[in-house]
Short mmCIF file of C-alpha atoms in Angstrom, two decimals:
data_model
loop_
_atom_site.label_atom_id
_atom_site.label_comp_id
_atom_site.label_asym_id
_atom_site.label_seq_id
_atom_site.Cartn_x
_atom_site.Cartn_y
_atom_site.Cartn_z
CA MET G 414 -130.98 -19.08 -89.10
CA ALA G 415 -128.25 -20.89 -91.09
CA THR G 416 -126.37 -23.64 -89.29
CA LYS G 417 -122.62 -23.04 -89.12
CA LYS G 418 -120.76 -25.55 -91.26
CA LYS G 419 -118.30 -27.82 -89.48
CA ASP G 420 -114.59 -27.91 -90.35
CA ILE G 421 -114.35 -31.31 -92.04
CA ARG G 422 -110.69 -31.74 -91.19
CA ALA G 423 -111.58 -31.73 -87.50
CA LEU G 424 -113.14 -35.18 -88.07
CA THR G 425 -111.22 -38.44 -87.73
CA LYS G 426 -111.41 -41.05 -90.47
CA THR G 427 -113.79 -43.10 -88.28
CA GLN G 428 -116.06 -40.09 -87.81
CA LEU G 429 -116.09 -39.49 -91.58
CA ARG G 430 -116.97 -43.14 -92.23
CA ASP G 431 -119.78 -42.92 -89.65
CA PHE G 432 -121.09 -39.74 -91.28
CA PHE G 433 -121.45 -41.45 -94.66
CA VAL G 434 -123.17 -44.48 -93.14
CA LYS G 435 -125.69 -42.15 -91.48
CA GLN G 436 -126.28 -40.57 -94.89
CA GLY G 437 -127.13 -44.01 -96.28
CA ASP G 438 -123.85 -44.25 -98.20
CA LYS G 439 -120.98 -46.74 -97.95
CA ALA G 440 -118.39 -46.34 -95.17
CA PHE G 441 -115.50 -46.49 -97.66
CA ARG G 442 -116.63 -43.09 -99.00
CA GLY G 443 -115.21 -41.66 -95.77
CA ASN G 444 -111.84 -43.22 -96.63
CA GLN G 445 -111.92 -41.55 -100.06
CA VAL G 446 -112.72 -38.13 -98.63
CA TYR G 447 -110.07 -38.52 -95.91
CA GLU G 448 -107.46 -39.28 -98.56
CA TRP G 449 -108.45 -36.18 -100.53
CA LEU G 450 -108.29 -33.99 -97.43
CA TRP G 451 -104.87 -35.10 -96.23
CA GLN G 452 -102.75 -37.07 -98.70
CA LYS G 453 -103.97 -35.08 -101.71
CA ALA G 454 -104.46 -31.81 -99.77
CA ALA G 455 -107.67 -30.89 -101.63
CA HIS G 456 -108.64 -27.23 -101.32
CA THR G 457 -112.29 -27.71 -102.31
CA PHE G 458 -114.84 -30.51 -102.48
CA ASP G 459 -114.93 -30.06 -106.27
CA ASP G 460 -111.31 -31.28 -106.34
CA MET G 461 -112.55 -34.73 -105.23
CA THR G 462 -113.02 -36.04 -108.77
CA ASN G 463 -113.70 -39.71 -107.93
CA ILE G 464 -116.76 -38.73 -105.86
CA SER G 465 -120.13 -37.99 -107.45
CA LYS G 466 -121.30 -34.42 -107.91
CA GLU G 467 -124.29 -35.10 -105.64
CA THR G 468 -122.02 -36.30 -102.83
CA ARG G 469 -119.69 -33.34 -103.29
CA GLN G 470 -122.68 -30.99 -103.03
CA MET G 471 -123.84 -32.76 -99.87
CA LEU G 472 -120.37 -32.24 -98.38
CA GLU G 473 -120.45 -28.59 -99.44
CA ASP G 474 -123.81 -28.18 -97.69
CA ASN G 475 -122.53 -29.66 -94.42
CA PHE G 476 -118.82 -28.86 -94.17
CA VAL G 477 -116.09 -26.37 -94.95
CA ILE G 478 -112.38 -26.92 -95.73
CA ASN G 479 -110.58 -24.13 -93.84
CA HIS G 480 -107.59 -24.15 -96.16
CA ILE G 481 -104.76 -21.64 -95.79
CA LYS G 482 -103.90 -19.26 -98.59
CA VAL G 483 -100.37 -18.05 -99.33
CA ASP G 484 -101.14 -14.33 -99.34
CA THR G 485 -97.71 -13.11 -100.41
CA MET G 486 -94.50 -14.95 -101.18
CA GLN G 487 -91.04 -13.37 -101.14
CA ARG G 488 -87.82 -14.91 -102.47
CA SER G 489 -84.47 -13.93 -101.01
CA ALA G 490 -81.27 -13.46 -102.97
CA ASP G 491 -79.98 -16.65 -101.27
CA GLY G 492 -83.00 -18.70 -102.40
CA THR G 493 -84.93 -18.57 -99.13
CA VAL G 494 -88.71 -18.27 -99.59
CA LYS G 495 -91.01 -16.58 -97.06
CA ASN G 496 -94.76 -17.11 -97.13
CA ALA G 497 -97.27 -14.82 -95.49
CA VAL G 498 -100.06 -17.32 -94.86
CA ARG G 499 -103.65 -16.11 -94.50
CA LEU G 500 -105.82 -18.28 -92.26
CA HIS G 501 -109.56 -18.83 -92.66
CA ASP G 502 -110.35 -16.07 -90.15
CA GLY G 503 -108.12 -13.50 -91.88
CA LEU G 504 -105.21 -13.73 -89.43
CA ILE G 505 -101.72 -14.14 -90.89
CA VAL G 506 -98.68 -16.20 -89.90
CA GLU G 507 -95.37 -16.66 -91.67
CA SER G 508 -93.47 -19.76 -92.74
CA VAL G 509 -90.12 -20.13 -94.47
CA LEU G 510 -88.46 -22.48 -96.96
CA ILE G 511 -84.71 -22.69 -96.38
CA PRO G 512 -82.71 -24.37 -99.17
CA THR G 513 -79.16 -25.72 -99.04
CA ALA G 514 -77.19 -27.79 -101.53
CA THR G 515 -78.43 -31.04 -99.99
CA ARG G 516 -81.79 -30.30 -98.36
CA THR G 517 -84.81 -28.04 -98.14
CA THR G 518 -86.18 -27.21 -94.70
CA ALA G 519 -89.60 -25.84 -93.77
CA CYS G 520 -89.69 -23.47 -90.81
CA VAL G 521 -93.33 -23.49 -89.69
CA SER G 522 -95.42 -21.49 -87.24
CA SER G 523 -97.55 -22.91 -84.43
CA GLN G 524 -99.29 -19.81 -83.06
CA VAL G 525 -100.54 -16.47 -84.35
CA GLY G 526 -98.15 -14.26 -82.40
CA CYS G 527 -96.42 -15.81 -79.41
CA SER G 528 -97.22 -16.73 -75.80
CA LEU G 529 -93.72 -15.84 -74.57
CA ASP G 530 -91.77 -12.62 -74.21
CA CYS G 531 -88.23 -13.08 -75.53
CA ARG G 532 -86.90 -9.54 -75.86
CA PHE G 533 -84.71 -10.21 -78.90
CA CYS G 534 -87.47 -11.71 -81.06
CA ALA G 535 -89.79 -9.70 -83.33
CA THR G 536 -92.58 -12.30 -83.08
CA ALA G 537 -92.67 -11.90 -79.29
CA ARG G 538 -93.77 -8.31 -79.79
CA LEU G 539 -96.97 -9.52 -81.42
CA LYS G 540 -99.90 -10.30 -79.17
CA ARG G 541 -100.76 -14.01 -79.18
CA MET G 542 -104.07 -14.15 -81.00
CA ARG G 543 -104.65 -17.91 -81.00
CA ASN G 544 -103.16 -21.34 -81.49
CA LEU G 545 -103.00 -22.82 -84.97
CA ASN G 546 -105.15 -25.87 -85.67
CA PRO G 547 -103.45 -29.11 -86.81
CA ASP G 548 -104.65 -28.63 -90.40
CA GLU G 549 -103.24 -25.07 -90.51
CA ILE G 550 -99.82 -26.35 -89.46
CA TYR G 551 -100.08 -29.21 -91.94
CA ASP G 552 -101.06 -26.84 -94.77
CA GLN G 553 -97.92 -24.73 -94.23
CA VAL G 554 -95.82 -27.86 -94.76
CA VAL G 555 -97.76 -28.85 -97.90
CA ALA G 556 -97.31 -25.33 -99.35
CA ILE G 557 -93.56 -25.40 -98.71
CA ASP G 558 -93.23 -28.93 -100.08
CA ASN G 559 -94.90 -27.71 -103.29
CA GLU G 560 -92.50 -24.74 -103.46
CA SER G 561 -89.52 -27.02 -102.84
CA ARG G 562 -90.57 -29.20 -105.78
CA LEU G 563 -91.25 -26.17 -107.97
CA TYR G 564 -88.11 -24.11 -107.26
CA PHE G 565 -85.56 -26.75 -106.28
CA ASP G 566 -86.87 -29.85 -108.05
CA ARG G 567 -86.92 -31.97 -104.90
CA PRO G 568 -89.37 -32.73 -102.11
CA LEU G 569 -89.13 -31.11 -98.71
CA SER G 570 -86.57 -32.97 -96.60
CA ASN G 571 -86.81 -31.42 -93.11
CA ILE G 572 -89.22 -29.51 -90.87
CA VAL G 573 -88.40 -27.26 -87.92
CA PHE G 574 -91.01 -25.76 -85.59
CA MET G 575 -89.09 -22.50 -85.23
CA GLY G 576 -91.55 -20.11 -86.85
CA MET G 577 -94.00 -17.88 -85.02
CA GLY G 578 -95.15 -19.08 -81.61
CA GLU G 579 -94.04 -21.45 -78.85
CA PRO G 580 -94.88 -24.98 -80.05
CA LEU G 581 -95.16 -26.44 -76.55
CA MET G 582 -97.84 -23.87 -75.68
CA ASN G 583 -99.89 -25.48 -78.47
CA TYR G 584 -98.73 -29.01 -77.77
CA ASN G 585 -101.86 -31.02 -78.61
CA ASN G 586 -102.35 -29.41 -82.00
CA VAL G 587 -98.64 -29.61 -82.88
CA ILE G 588 -98.63 -33.34 -82.05
CA LYS G 589 -101.75 -33.94 -84.14
CA ALA G 590 -100.15 -32.07 -87.06
CA ILE G 591 -96.93 -34.09 -86.77
CA ASP G 592 -98.96 -37.31 -86.64
CA LYS G 593 -100.58 -36.31 -89.96
CA ILE G 594 -97.26 -35.21 -91.50
CA THR G 595 -95.58 -38.51 -90.61
CA SER G 596 -98.54 -40.76 -91.39
CA GLU G 597 -98.64 -42.76 -94.62
CA GLU G 598 -102.15 -41.31 -94.95
CA GLY G 599 -100.60 -37.84 -94.87
CA LEU G 600 -97.16 -36.81 -96.13
CA GLY G 601 -95.30 -39.90 -94.93
CA MET G 602 -92.26 -37.95 -93.65
CA SER G 603 -89.92 -39.53 -91.13
CA PRO G 604 -90.22 -38.03 -87.62
CA LYS G 605 -86.40 -38.08 -87.50
CA ARG G 606 -86.52 -35.23 -90.02
CA ILE G 607 -88.67 -33.07 -87.74
CA THR G 608 -87.35 -30.83 -84.95
CA VAL G 609 -89.53 -29.06 -82.41
CA SER G 610 -87.78 -26.01 -80.96
CA THR G 611 -88.94 -24.70 -77.60
CA SER G 612 -87.87 -21.89 -75.32
CA GLY G 613 -88.26 -24.45 -72.54
CA VAL G 614 -91.54 -25.52 -70.91
CA PRO G 615 -90.37 -28.22 -68.46
CA LYS G 616 -93.73 -29.88 -67.81
CA ILE G 617 -94.43 -30.35 -71.54
CA ILE G 618 -90.88 -31.58 -72.26
CA LYS G 619 -91.54 -34.35 -69.72
CA LYS G 620 -94.91 -35.05 -71.32
CA MET G 621 -93.25 -35.40 -74.73
CA ALA G 622 -90.88 -37.98 -73.24
CA ASP G 623 -93.82 -39.85 -71.68
CA ASP G 624 -95.66 -39.72 -75.01
CA ASP G 625 -92.65 -41.41 -76.64
CA VAL G 626 -92.44 -38.88 -79.46
CA LYS G 627 -89.99 -39.73 -82.25
CA PHE G 628 -89.05 -36.24 -83.44
CA ASN G 629 -86.01 -34.22 -82.33
CA LEU G 630 -85.90 -31.62 -79.56
CA ALA G 631 -84.14 -28.26 -79.72
CA VAL G 632 -84.05 -25.72 -76.89
CA SER G 633 -83.66 -21.99 -77.47
CA LEU G 634 -81.21 -21.48 -74.59
CA HIS G 635 -79.08 -18.32 -75.12
CA SER G 636 -77.74 -18.33 -71.57
CA ALA G 637 -77.04 -20.94 -68.92
CA ILE G 638 -77.04 -18.30 -66.15
CA ASP G 639 -80.48 -17.69 -64.67
CA GLU G 640 -80.07 -13.93 -64.14
CA VAL G 641 -78.88 -13.36 -67.69
CA ARG G 642 -81.51 -15.63 -69.24
CA THR G 643 -84.31 -13.94 -67.29
CA THR G 644 -83.13 -10.55 -68.58
CA ILE G 645 -83.42 -11.61 -72.22
CA MET G 646 -86.20 -14.21 -71.80
CA PRO G 647 -88.36 -13.03 -68.87
CA PHE G 648 -90.47 -16.23 -68.74
CA ASN G 649 -87.30 -17.91 -67.40
CA GLU G 650 -88.42 -16.61 -64.01
CA THR G 651 -91.38 -19.01 -64.24
CA PHE G 652 -89.39 -21.85 -65.84
CA PRO G 653 -85.87 -21.48 -64.36
CA LEU G 654 -82.84 -23.39 -65.61
CA ASN G 655 -82.92 -25.98 -62.81
CA ASP G 656 -86.45 -26.99 -63.84
CA LEU G 657 -85.40 -27.04 -67.50
CA ARG G 658 -82.34 -29.13 -66.69
CA GLU G 659 -84.43 -31.67 -64.76
CA ALA G 660 -86.91 -31.94 -67.66
CA LEU G 661 -84.10 -32.45 -70.19
CA GLU G 662 -82.51 -35.14 -68.03
CA TYR G 663 -85.90 -36.84 -67.91
CA TRP G 664 -86.23 -36.50 -71.71
CA TYR G 665 -82.85 -38.11 -72.31
CA ALA G 666 -83.42 -40.92 -69.79
CA LYS G 667 -86.65 -41.80 -71.60
CA THR G 668 -85.70 -41.21 -75.24
CA LYS G 669 -81.89 -41.56 -75.36
CA ARG G 670 -81.91 -38.75 -77.92
CA LYS G 671 -79.46 -35.86 -77.93
CA ILE G 672 -80.71 -32.31 -77.42
CA SER G 673 -79.75 -29.35 -79.61
CA TYR G 674 -79.24 -26.00 -77.91
CA GLU G 675 -79.92 -22.94 -80.06
CA TYR G 676 -77.66 -20.15 -78.87
CA VAL G 677 -77.18 -16.53 -79.97
CA VAL G 678 -74.19 -14.58 -78.62
CA TRP G 679 -74.77 -10.84 -78.07
CA GLY G 680 -72.17 -8.23 -77.29
CA GLY G 681 -72.29 -7.07 -73.68
CA ILE G 682 -74.96 -9.61 -72.73
CA ASN G 683 -73.62 -13.19 -72.85
CA ASP G 684 -70.17 -12.90 -74.44
CA THR G 685 -67.88 -13.38 -71.40
CA GLN G 686 -65.87 -16.38 -70.28
CA LYS G 687 -68.30 -16.81 -67.38
CA ASP G 688 -71.15 -17.23 -69.90
CA ILE G 689 -69.14 -19.77 -71.89
CA ASP G 690 -68.21 -21.80 -68.81
CA ALA G 691 -71.85 -21.88 -67.69
CA LEU G 692 -72.91 -23.20 -71.11
CA VAL G 693 -70.25 -25.91 -71.05
CA LYS G 694 -71.45 -27.02 -67.61
CA PHE G 695 -75.09 -27.07 -68.77
CA CYS G 696 -74.19 -29.10 -71.86
CA LYS G 697 -72.66 -31.82 -69.70
CA TYR G 698 -75.91 -32.63 -67.89
CA VAL G 699 -77.24 -34.53 -70.91
CA PRO G 700 -75.70 -35.42 -74.29
CA SER G 701 -76.17 -32.39 -76.50
CA LYS G 702 -74.83 -30.21 -79.27
CA VAL G 703 -74.80 -26.43 -79.65
CA ASN G 704 -75.94 -24.45 -82.67
CA ILE G 705 -74.53 -20.94 -82.47
CA ILE G 706 -76.89 -18.78 -84.50
CA GLU G 707 -76.04 -15.51 -86.17
CA TYR G 708 -78.17 -12.73 -84.69
CA ASN G 709 -80.64 -10.84 -86.86
CA PRO G 710 -81.33 -7.32 -85.59
CA ILE G 711 -84.95 -6.20 -85.15
CA ASP G 712 -84.28 -2.47 -85.61
CA ASP G 713 -83.99 -1.01 -82.11
CA GLY G 714 -80.28 -1.69 -81.59
CA GLU G 715 -80.61 -3.03 -78.04
CA PHE G 716 -79.20 -6.41 -79.08
CA GLN G 717 -76.06 -6.57 -81.21
CA GLN G 718 -74.14 -9.51 -82.63
CA ALA G 719 -71.09 -10.29 -80.50
CA SER G 720 -67.56 -9.84 -81.83
CA ASN G 721 -65.87 -12.56 -83.88
CA GLU G 722 -63.42 -12.95 -81.02
CA ALA G 723 -66.24 -13.81 -78.59
CA LEU G 724 -67.74 -16.32 -81.06
CA GLU G 725 -64.36 -17.95 -81.63
CA ASN G 726 -63.88 -18.21 -77.86
CA TYR G 727 -67.24 -19.99 -77.54
CA ILE G 728 -66.37 -22.41 -80.33
CA ALA G 729 -62.86 -23.16 -79.05
CA THR G 730 -64.04 -23.76 -75.47
CA LEU G 731 -66.93 -26.01 -76.50
CA GLU G 732 -64.69 -28.05 -78.81
CA LYS G 733 -62.04 -28.34 -76.12
CA ASN G 734 -64.73 -29.86 -73.89
CA ARG G 735 -65.75 -32.27 -76.69
CA ILE G 736 -69.11 -30.65 -77.23
CA VAL G 737 -70.27 -30.62 -80.85
CA VAL G 738 -70.79 -27.04 -82.03
CA ASN G 739 -72.11 -25.71 -85.34
CA VAL G 740 -72.29 -22.13 -86.49
CA ARG G 741 -75.52 -21.35 -88.35
CA ARG G 742 -75.38 -18.43 -90.73
CA SER G 743 -78.77 -16.82 -91.15
CA ARG G 744 -80.68 -17.11 -94.40
CA GLY G 745 -83.26 -14.76 -95.90
CA LYS G 746 -82.25 -11.67 -93.94
CA ASP G 747 -83.06 -9.40 -96.89
CA ILE G 748 -86.74 -10.44 -96.67
CA ASP G 749 -86.95 -10.57 -92.83
CA ALA G 750 -87.15 -14.37 -92.99
CA ALA G 751 -84.27 -15.15 -90.64
CA CYS G 752 -84.51 -16.43 -87.07
CA GLY G 753 -86.29 -13.95 -84.80
CA GLN G 754 -87.44 -11.69 -87.63
CA LEU G 755 -90.89 -13.12 -88.36
CA ALA G 756 -93.35 -10.37 -87.50
CA ASN G 757 -95.75 -9.99 -90.42
CA LYS G 758 -93.92 -7.03 -91.93
CA SER G 759 -94.53 -8.36 -95.43
#
C-alpha cells in the first residue's frame, strides 16, 4: 500500500534541514527548499532549478506541494478582481483584489464556508467545511500580489481578512499565515498593512493582545444594542456586547492600537436615533473609528440599505462626538465580490 505523501509546507525550516541531514545531504539544502516554497512560491519541485534533478525526484517521492489553483477569475467594471480558488481537496474559496488610486488590497478567506450565522451575509449560508491551512491563506495573497503587479503595475499594499470565514475561529492557522506573509523569508509585508476583521470572539481577542500581535483589528459590529445585534448576528447571544467590550478594552490596554468598527445601516433594523446613540456610547469605551459600509443585497430582500437621511444622521452624530467616520462604497458588486456577497456563485 502506497504511503501518503506529506505536505512539505507543513514542515518548519528546522524540520526541512533535519530531513536533508537524515538523507545524507547538507543541512543548507533545507534552507534552499524553504526559500523556494515560501519566498519564491514554487508550485512544483521542478521549479527548484538550483537543486539537482535527483534531489527534486527524492522530494517528489516523499512530499507534495498542496498549492492552490485560481479556478476562475472575474474582473469588475471598477477594476476589482475576484478569484475562485480551488484547494487541493477540490473545495473552493473566494478572494478579492480591490484597487484604488493609491493602493491595492487583498481580501482573503480563512475558512471554507463560515462558523458563524450572520443573517445578512451570503457566506454564512454555506456550511463550514473546514479551516484553511496557513499555506492556503498565504497562496491567496501571493496570487493577488501577482495580479496587482500584472494589472496595476504595483505590488500588493494591504491585506484584510474579510473574505469567507471567521478568522478568529481559525486563529492558529491565520497567525501562522501572517507570520509567513510578514517574514523576510516570505513576502516581507509590514503587519501594519494587515487587518484582521472579526465578528467578535472575546476570548481570542484577548489572546491576540497577549500574543502581542502587530496587525490591526476590525470588528464587524452593526449594532451596539444586544437585542438588535442578536437578531442579525445570532451568535451575539453567546458572545454578548458586554463580553466584547471587555475584550476590546483589554486589547487596547495591551496594544494601545485603535479599533475599527465595520458597520452597515439597514432600513427598519438599525437606522433610528437610539441605534446611533448606542453606537456613540460603544465607541467611547476604547479609541476607535467607524467604517460605514454600503450594503450589498443577497437576493432575498430581507435586508435593505437604509435611507441617505439615516446615513447622514449617523455621520453627523459620530462627527459631533469627535468619532472618526468613513463611508466605504462597495466595489465589485457586478461580480458578487463586495462585502457579504462571497458565496461561490462564480
